[in-house]
Coordinates of N, CA and C in Angstrom, one line a residue:
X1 N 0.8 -1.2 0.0 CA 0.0 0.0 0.0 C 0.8 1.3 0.0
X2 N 2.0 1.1 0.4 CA 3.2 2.4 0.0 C 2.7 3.2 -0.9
X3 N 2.8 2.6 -2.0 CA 3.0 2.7 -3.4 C 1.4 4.2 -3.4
X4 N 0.5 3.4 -2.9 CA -0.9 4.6 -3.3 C -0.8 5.2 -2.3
X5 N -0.3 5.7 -1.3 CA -0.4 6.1 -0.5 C 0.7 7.9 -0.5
X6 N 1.6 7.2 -1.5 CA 2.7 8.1 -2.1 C 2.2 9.2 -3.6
X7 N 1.1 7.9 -3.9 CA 0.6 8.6 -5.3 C -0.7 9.7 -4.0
X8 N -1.4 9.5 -3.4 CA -2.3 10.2 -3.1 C -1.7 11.4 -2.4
X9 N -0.3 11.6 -1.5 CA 0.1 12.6 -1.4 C 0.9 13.5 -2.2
X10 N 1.2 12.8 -3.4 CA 2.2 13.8 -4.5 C 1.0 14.0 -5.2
X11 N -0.7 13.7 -5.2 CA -1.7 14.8 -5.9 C -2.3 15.6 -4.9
X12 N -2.1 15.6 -3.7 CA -2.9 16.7 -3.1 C -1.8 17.4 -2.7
X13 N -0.2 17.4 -3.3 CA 0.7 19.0 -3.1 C 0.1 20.0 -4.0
X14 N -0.2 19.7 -5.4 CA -0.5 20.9 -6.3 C -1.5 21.8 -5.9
X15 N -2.6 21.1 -4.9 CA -3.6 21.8 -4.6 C -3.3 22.7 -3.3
X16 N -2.3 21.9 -2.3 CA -1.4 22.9 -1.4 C -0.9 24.0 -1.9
X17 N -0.1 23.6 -3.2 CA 0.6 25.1 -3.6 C -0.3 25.9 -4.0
X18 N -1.1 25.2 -4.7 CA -2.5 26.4 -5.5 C -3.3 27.2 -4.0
X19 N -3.5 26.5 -3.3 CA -4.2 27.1 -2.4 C -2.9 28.2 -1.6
X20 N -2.0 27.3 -1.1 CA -0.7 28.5 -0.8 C -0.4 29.6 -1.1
X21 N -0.5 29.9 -2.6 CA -0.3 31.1 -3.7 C -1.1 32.1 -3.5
X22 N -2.8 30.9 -3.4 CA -4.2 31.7 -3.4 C -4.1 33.0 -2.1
X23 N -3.5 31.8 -1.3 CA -4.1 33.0 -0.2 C -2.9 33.9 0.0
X24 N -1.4 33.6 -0.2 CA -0.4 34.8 -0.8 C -0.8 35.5 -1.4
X25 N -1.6 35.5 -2.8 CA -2.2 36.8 -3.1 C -2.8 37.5 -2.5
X26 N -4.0 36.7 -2.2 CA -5.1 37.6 -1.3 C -4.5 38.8 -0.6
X27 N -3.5 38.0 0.0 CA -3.3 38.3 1.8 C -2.3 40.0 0.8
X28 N -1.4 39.7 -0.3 CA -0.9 40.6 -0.9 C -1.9 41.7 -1.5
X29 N -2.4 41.2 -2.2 CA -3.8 42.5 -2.7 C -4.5 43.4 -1.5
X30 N -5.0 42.7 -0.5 CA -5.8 43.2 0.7 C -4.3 44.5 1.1
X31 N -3.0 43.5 2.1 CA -2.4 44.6 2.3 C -2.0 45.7 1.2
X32 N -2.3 45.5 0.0 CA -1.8 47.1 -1.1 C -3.3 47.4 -1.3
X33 N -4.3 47.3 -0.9 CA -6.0 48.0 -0.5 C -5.3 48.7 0.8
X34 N -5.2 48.4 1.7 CA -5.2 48.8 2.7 C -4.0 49.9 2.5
X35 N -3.0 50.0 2.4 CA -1.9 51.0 2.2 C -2.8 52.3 1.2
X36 N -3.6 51.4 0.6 CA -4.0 52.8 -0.6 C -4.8 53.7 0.3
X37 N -5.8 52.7 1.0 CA -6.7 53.7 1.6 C -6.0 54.0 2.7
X38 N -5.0 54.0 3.6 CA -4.3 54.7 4.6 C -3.7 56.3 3.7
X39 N -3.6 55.9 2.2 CA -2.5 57.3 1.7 C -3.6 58.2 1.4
X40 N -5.0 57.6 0.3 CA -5.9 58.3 0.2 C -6.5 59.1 1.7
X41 N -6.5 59.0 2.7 CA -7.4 59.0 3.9 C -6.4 60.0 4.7
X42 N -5.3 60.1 4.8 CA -3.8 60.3 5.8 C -4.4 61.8 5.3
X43 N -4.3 62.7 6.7 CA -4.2 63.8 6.5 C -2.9 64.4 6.2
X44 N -3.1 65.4 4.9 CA -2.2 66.1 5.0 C -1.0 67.2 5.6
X45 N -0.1 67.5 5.2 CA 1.2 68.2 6.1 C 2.2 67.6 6.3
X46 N 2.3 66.3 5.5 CA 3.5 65.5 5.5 C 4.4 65.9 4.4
X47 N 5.6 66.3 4.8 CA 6.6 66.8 2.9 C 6.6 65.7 2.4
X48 N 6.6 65.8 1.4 CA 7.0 65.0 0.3 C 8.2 65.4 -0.2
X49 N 9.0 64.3 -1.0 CA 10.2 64.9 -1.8 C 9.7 65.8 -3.0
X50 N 10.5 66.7 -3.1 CA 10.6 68.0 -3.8 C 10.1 69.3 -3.7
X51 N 8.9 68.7 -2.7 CA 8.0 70.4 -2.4 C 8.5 70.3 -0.7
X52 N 9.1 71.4 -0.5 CA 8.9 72.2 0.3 C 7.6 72.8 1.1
X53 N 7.7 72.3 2.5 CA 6.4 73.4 3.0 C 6.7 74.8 3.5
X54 N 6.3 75.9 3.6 CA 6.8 76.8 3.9 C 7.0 76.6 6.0
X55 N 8.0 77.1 6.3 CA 8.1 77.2 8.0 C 7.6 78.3 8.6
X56 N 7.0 78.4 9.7 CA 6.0 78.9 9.9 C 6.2 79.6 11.8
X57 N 6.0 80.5 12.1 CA 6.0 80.6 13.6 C 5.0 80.4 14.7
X58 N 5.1 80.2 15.7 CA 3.9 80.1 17.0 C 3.2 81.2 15.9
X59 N 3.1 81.9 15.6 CA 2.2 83.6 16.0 C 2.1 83.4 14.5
X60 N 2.1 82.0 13.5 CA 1.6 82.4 12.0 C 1.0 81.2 11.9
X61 N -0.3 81.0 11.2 CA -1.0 80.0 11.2 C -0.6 79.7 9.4
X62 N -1.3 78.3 9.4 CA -0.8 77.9 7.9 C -2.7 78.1 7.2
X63 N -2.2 78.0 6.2 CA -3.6 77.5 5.3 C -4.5 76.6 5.4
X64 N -3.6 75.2 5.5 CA -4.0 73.9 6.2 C -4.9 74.2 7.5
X65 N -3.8 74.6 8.5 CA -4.2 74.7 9.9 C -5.5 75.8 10.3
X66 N -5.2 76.9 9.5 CA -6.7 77.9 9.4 C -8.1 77.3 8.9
X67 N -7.5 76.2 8.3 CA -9.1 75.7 7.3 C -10.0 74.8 8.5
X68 N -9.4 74.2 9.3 CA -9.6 73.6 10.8 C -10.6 74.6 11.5
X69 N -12.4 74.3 11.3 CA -13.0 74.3 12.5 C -14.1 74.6 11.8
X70 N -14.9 75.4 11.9 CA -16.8 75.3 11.5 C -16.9 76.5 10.9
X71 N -17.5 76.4 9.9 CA -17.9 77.9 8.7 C -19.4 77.5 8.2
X72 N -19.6 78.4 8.4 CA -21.0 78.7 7.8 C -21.3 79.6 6.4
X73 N -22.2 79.1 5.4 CA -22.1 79.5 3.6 C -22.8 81.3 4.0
X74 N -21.8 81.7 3.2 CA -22.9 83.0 3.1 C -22.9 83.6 1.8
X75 N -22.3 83.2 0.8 CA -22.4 83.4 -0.7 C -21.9 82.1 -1.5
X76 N -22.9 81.6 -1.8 CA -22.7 80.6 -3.0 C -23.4 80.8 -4.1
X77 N -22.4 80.5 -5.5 CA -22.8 80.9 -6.8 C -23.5 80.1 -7.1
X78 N -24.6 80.3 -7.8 CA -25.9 80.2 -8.0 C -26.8 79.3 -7.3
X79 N -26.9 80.6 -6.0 CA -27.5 79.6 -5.2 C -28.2 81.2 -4.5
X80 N -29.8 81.0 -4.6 CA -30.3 82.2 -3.6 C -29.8 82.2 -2.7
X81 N -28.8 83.4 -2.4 CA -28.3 83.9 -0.9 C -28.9 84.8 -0.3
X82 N -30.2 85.1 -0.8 CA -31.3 85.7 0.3 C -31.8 84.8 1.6
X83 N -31.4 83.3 0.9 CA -31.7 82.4 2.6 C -30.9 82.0 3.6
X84 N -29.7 82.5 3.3 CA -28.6 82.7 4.5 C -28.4 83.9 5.0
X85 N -28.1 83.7 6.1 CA -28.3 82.5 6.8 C -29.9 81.8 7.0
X86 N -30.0 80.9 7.2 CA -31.6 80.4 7.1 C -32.4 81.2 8.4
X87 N -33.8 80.8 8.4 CA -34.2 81.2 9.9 C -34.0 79.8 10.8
X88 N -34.6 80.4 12.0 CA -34.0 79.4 12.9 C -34.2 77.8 12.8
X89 N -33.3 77.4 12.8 CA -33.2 76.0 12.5 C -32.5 75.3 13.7
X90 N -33.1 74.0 13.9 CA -32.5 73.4 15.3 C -30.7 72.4 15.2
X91 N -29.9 72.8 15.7 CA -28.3 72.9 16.2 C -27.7 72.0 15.1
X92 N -28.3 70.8 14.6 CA -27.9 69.8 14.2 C -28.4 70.2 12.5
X93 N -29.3 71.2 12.8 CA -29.3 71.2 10.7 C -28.9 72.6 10.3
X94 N -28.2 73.7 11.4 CA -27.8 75.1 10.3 C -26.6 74.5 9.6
X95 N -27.0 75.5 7.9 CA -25.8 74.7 7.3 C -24.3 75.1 7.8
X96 N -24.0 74.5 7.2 CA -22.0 74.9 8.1 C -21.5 73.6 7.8
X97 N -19.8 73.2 7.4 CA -19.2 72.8 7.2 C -18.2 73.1 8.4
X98 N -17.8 71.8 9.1 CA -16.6 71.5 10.0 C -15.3 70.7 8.9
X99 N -13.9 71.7 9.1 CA -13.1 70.9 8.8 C -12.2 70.0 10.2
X100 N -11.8 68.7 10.2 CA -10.9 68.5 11.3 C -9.7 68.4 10.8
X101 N -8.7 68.2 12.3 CA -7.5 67.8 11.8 C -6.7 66.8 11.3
X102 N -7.8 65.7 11.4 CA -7.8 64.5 11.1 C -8.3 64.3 9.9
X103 N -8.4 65.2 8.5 CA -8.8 65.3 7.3 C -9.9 64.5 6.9
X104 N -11.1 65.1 8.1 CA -12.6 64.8 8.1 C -12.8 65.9 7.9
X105 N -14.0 66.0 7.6 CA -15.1 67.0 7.6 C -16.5 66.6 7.8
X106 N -17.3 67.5 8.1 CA -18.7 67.1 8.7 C -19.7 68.5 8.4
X107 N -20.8 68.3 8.0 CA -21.7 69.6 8.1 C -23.5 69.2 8.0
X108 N -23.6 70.1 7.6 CA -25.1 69.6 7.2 C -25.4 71.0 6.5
X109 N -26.7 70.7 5.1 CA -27.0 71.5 4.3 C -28.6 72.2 4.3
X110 N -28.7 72.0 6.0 CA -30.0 73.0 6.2 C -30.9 71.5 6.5
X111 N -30.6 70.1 6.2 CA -31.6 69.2 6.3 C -30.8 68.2 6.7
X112 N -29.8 67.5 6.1 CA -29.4 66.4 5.8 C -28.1 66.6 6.4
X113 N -27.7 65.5 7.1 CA -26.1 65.4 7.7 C -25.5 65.2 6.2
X114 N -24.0 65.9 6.0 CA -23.2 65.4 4.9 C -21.7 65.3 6.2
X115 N -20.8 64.3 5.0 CA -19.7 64.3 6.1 C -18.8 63.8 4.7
X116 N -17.6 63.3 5.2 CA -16.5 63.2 4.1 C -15.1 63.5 4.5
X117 N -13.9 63.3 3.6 CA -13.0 63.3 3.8 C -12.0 64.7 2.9
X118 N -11.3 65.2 3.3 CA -10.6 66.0 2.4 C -8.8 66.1 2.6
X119 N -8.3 66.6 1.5 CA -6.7 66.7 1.6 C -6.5 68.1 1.4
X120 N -5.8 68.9 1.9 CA -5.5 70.2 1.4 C -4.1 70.5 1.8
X121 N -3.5 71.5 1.7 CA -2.1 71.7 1.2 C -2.1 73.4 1.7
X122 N -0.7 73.4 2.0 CA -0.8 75.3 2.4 C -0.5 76.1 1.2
X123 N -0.5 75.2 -0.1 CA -0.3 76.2 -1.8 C -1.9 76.5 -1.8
X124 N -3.0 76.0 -1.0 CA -4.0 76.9 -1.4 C -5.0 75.4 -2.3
X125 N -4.5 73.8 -2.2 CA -5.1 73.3 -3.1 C -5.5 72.2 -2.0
X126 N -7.2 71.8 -2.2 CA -8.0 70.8 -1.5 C -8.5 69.8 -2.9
X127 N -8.7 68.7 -2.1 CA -9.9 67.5 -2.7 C -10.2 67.0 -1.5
X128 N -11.2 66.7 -1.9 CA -12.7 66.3 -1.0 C -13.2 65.3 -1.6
X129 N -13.5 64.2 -0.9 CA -14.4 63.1 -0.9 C -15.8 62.9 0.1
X130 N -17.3 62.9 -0.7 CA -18.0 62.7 0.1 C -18.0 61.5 0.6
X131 N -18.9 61.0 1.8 CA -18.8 59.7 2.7 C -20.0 59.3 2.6
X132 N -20.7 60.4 3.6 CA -22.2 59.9 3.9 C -23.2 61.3 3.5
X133 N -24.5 60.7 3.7 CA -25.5 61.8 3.4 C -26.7 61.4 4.1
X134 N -27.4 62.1 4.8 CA -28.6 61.4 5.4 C -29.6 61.7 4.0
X135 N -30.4 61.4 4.5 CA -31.6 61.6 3.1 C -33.5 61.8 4.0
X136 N -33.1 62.8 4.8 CA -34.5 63.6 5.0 C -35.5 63.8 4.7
X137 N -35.2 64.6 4.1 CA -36.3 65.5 2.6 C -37.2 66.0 4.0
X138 N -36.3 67.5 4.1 CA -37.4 68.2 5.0 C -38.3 68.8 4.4
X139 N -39.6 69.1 4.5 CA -40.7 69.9 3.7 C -39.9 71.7 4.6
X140 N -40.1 72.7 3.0 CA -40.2 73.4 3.3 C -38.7 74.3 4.1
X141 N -37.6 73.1 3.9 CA -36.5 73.9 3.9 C -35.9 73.8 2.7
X142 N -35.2 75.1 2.4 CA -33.9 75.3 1.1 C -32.6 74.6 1.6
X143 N -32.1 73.8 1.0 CA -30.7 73.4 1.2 C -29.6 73.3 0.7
X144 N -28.7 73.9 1.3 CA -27.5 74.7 0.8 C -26.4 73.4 0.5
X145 N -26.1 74.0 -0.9 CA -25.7 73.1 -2.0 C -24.2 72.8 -1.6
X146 N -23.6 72.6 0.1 CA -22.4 72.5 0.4 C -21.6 71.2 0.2
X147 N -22.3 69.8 -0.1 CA -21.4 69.2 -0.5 C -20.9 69.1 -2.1
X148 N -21.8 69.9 -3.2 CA -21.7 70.0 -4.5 C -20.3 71.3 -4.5
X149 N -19.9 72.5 -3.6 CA -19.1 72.6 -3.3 C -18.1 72.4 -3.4
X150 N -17.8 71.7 -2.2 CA -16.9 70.4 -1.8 C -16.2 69.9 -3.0
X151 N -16.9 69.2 -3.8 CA -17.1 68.0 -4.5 C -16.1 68.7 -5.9
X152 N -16.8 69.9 -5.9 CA -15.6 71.0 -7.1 C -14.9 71.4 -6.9
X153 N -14.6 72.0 -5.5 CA -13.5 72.3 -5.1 C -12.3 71.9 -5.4
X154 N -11.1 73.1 -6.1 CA -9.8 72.2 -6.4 C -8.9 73.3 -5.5
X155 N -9.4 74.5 -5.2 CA -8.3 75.4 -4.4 C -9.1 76.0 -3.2
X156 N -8.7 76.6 -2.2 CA -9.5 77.5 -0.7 C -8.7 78.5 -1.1
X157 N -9.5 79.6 -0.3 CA -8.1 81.1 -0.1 C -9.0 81.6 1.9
X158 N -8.1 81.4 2.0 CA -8.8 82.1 3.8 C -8.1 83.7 3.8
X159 N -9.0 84.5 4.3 CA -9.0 85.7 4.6 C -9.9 86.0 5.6
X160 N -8.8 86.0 6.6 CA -9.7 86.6 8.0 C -10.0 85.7 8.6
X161 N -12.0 86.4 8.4 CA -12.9 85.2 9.0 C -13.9 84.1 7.9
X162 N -13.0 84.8 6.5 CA -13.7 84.4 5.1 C -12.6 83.0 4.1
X163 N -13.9 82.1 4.1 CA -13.1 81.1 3.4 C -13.8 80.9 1.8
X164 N -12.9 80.6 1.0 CA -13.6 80.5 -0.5 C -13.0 79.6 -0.6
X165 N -14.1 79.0 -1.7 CA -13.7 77.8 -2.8 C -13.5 78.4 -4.1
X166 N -12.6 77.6 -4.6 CA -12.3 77.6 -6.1 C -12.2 76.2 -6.8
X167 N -12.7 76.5 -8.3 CA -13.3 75.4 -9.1 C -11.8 75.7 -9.7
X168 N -11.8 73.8 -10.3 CA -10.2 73.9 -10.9 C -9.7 75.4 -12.2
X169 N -10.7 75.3 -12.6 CA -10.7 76.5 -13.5 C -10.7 78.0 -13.1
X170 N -10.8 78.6 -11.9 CA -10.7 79.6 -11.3 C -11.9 80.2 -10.8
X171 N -12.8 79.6 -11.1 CA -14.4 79.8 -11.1 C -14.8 79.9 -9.4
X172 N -14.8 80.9 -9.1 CA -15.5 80.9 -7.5 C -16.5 80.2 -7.0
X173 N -16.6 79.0 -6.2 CA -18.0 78.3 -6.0 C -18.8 79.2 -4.8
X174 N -17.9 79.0 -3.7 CA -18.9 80.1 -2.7 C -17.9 80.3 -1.9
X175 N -18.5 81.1 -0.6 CA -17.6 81.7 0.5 C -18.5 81.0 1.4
X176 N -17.7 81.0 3.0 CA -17.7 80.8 4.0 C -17.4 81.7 5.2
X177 N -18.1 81.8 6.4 CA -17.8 82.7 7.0 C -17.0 81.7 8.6
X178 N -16.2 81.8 9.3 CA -16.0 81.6 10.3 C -17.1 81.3 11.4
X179 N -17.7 80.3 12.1 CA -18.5 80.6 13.1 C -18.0 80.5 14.5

């Protein structure tokens, strides 16, 4: 009985190796998913080779670091801005976008929670990825078109207490005011 016993283990190696391989790929594809979405997701402020960030003192804030905390829309192009700010609206639906430091964002558009991810850069250039969206549908509120924004957004400029978007083309989407 040697003899089959030798043939039945030199046929189930190919299927060891095949399965071996199988799950070395896997296990290889999952970890380069997973690296992609740690690079896509990683907040920005990390140098990279060949750009330079500019250095900066306690007493000067960066572009990055200014874009960090809660603004509320008060001019967006083509969007009636006779309803901003809205009337009173309860805590959880005035519109406003939060950026974090952790290259999140969060807001809501007068109805609907929106939230998402963004990268931005102290040259003045963002992308944004939306995440989530609740879906409402309040009767009787206008809602401000802040993740379509977002979504075009290719540059910010802060001034002050005022934050603008810019479309890659130079096209102003809207302003933001500081809250």
């Amino acid at each position: 009985m040697p003899v089959v016993e030798d043939l039945v283990s030199r046929a189930a190696k190919p299927v060891r190796r095949r399965r071996t391989w199988l799950a070395s790929g896997v296990a290889a594809v999952t970890m380069a998913a997973v690296g992609v979405a740690i690079a896509i997701t990683a907040p920005s402020g990390t140098e990279t080779a060949g750009v330079s960030t500019p250095s900066t003192s306690a007493s000067t804030q960066t572009q990055t670091g200014a874009l960090i905390g809660n603004w509320r829309p008060v001019d967006i192009v083509g969007f009636d801005n006779s309803a901003l700010p809205p009337p009173a609206l309860p805590a959880g639906r005035v519109p406003n976008i939060t950026f974090t430091s952790d290259g999140r964002w969060r807001g809501s558009d007068g109805c609907n929670a929106i939230s998402g991810t963004y990268s931005a850069s102290d040259d003045g250039s963002i992308s944004t990825a939306n995440s989530a969206q609740t879906l409402i549908g309040c009767p009787d509120v206008i809602t401000v078109p802040n993740s379509e924004v977002l979504e075009r957004a290719a540059r910010f400029a802060i001034d002050g207490r005022s934050l603008t978007f810019y479309a890659a083309g130079g096209q102003r989407l809207g302003t933001y005011e500081r809250v």
